[in-house]
Coordinates of C-alpha atoms in Angstrom, one line a residue:
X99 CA -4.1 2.8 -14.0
X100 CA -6.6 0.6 -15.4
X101 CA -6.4 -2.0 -12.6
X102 CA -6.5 0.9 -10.2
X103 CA -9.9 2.3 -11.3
X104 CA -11.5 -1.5 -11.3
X105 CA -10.2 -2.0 -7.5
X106 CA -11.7 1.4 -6.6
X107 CA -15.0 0.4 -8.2
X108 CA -14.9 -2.8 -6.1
X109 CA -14.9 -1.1 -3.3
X110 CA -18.1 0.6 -3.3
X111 CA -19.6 -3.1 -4.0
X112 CA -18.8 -4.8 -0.6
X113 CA -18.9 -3.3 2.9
X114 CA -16.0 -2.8 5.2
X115 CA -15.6 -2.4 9.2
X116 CA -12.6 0.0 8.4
X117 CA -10.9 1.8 5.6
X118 CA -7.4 2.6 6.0
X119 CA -6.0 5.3 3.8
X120 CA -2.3 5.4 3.4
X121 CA -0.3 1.8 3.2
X122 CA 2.8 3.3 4.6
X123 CA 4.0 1.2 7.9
X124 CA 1.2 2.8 9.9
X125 CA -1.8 2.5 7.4
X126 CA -0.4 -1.6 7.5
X127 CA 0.0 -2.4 10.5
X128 CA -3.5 -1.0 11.8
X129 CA -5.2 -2.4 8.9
X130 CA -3.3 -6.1 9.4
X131 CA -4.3 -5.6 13.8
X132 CA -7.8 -5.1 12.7
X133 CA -8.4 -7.7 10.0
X134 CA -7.0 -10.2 13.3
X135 CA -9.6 -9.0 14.9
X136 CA -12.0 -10.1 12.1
X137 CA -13.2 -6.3 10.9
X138 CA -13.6 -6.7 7.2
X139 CA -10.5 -4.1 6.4
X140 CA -10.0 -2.0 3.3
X141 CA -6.6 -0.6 2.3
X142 CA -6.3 2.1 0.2
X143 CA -2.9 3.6 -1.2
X144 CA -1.7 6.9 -3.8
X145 CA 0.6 4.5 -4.7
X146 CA 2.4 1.2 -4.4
X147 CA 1.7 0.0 -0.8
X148 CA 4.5 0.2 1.3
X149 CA 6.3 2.3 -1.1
X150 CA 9.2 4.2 0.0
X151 CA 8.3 3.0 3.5
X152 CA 12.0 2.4 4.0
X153 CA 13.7 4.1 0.8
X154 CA 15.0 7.2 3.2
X155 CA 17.9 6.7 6.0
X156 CA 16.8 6.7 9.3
X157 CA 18.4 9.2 11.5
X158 CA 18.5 6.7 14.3
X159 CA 22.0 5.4 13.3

């Protein structure tokens, strides 16, 4: 939790292009396309990012 608050105060130091709430596979894969575009990209998560992102079965099968 600790390390949680300190990266939440960072952001507030340095300016970003884009903030991306949510680090599911959506939330990464627009922050990764615009960070290749060279927009300076914050990612913000509730949790662990990318957690869960594949823990349920897909119904495609």
């Amino acid at each position: 939790m600790l390390q949680r608050q300190t990266n939440i105060k960072k952001l507030a130091k340095h300016g970003f292009d884009a903030l991306i709430l949510g680090a599911g596979i959506n939330g990464a894969v627009s922050a990764a396309s615009l960070a290749r575009k060279g927009l300076k990209v914050a990612l913000i998560d509730k949790g662990n990012f990318a957690d869960e992102t594949s823990s349920n079965l897909s119904s495609l099968a």
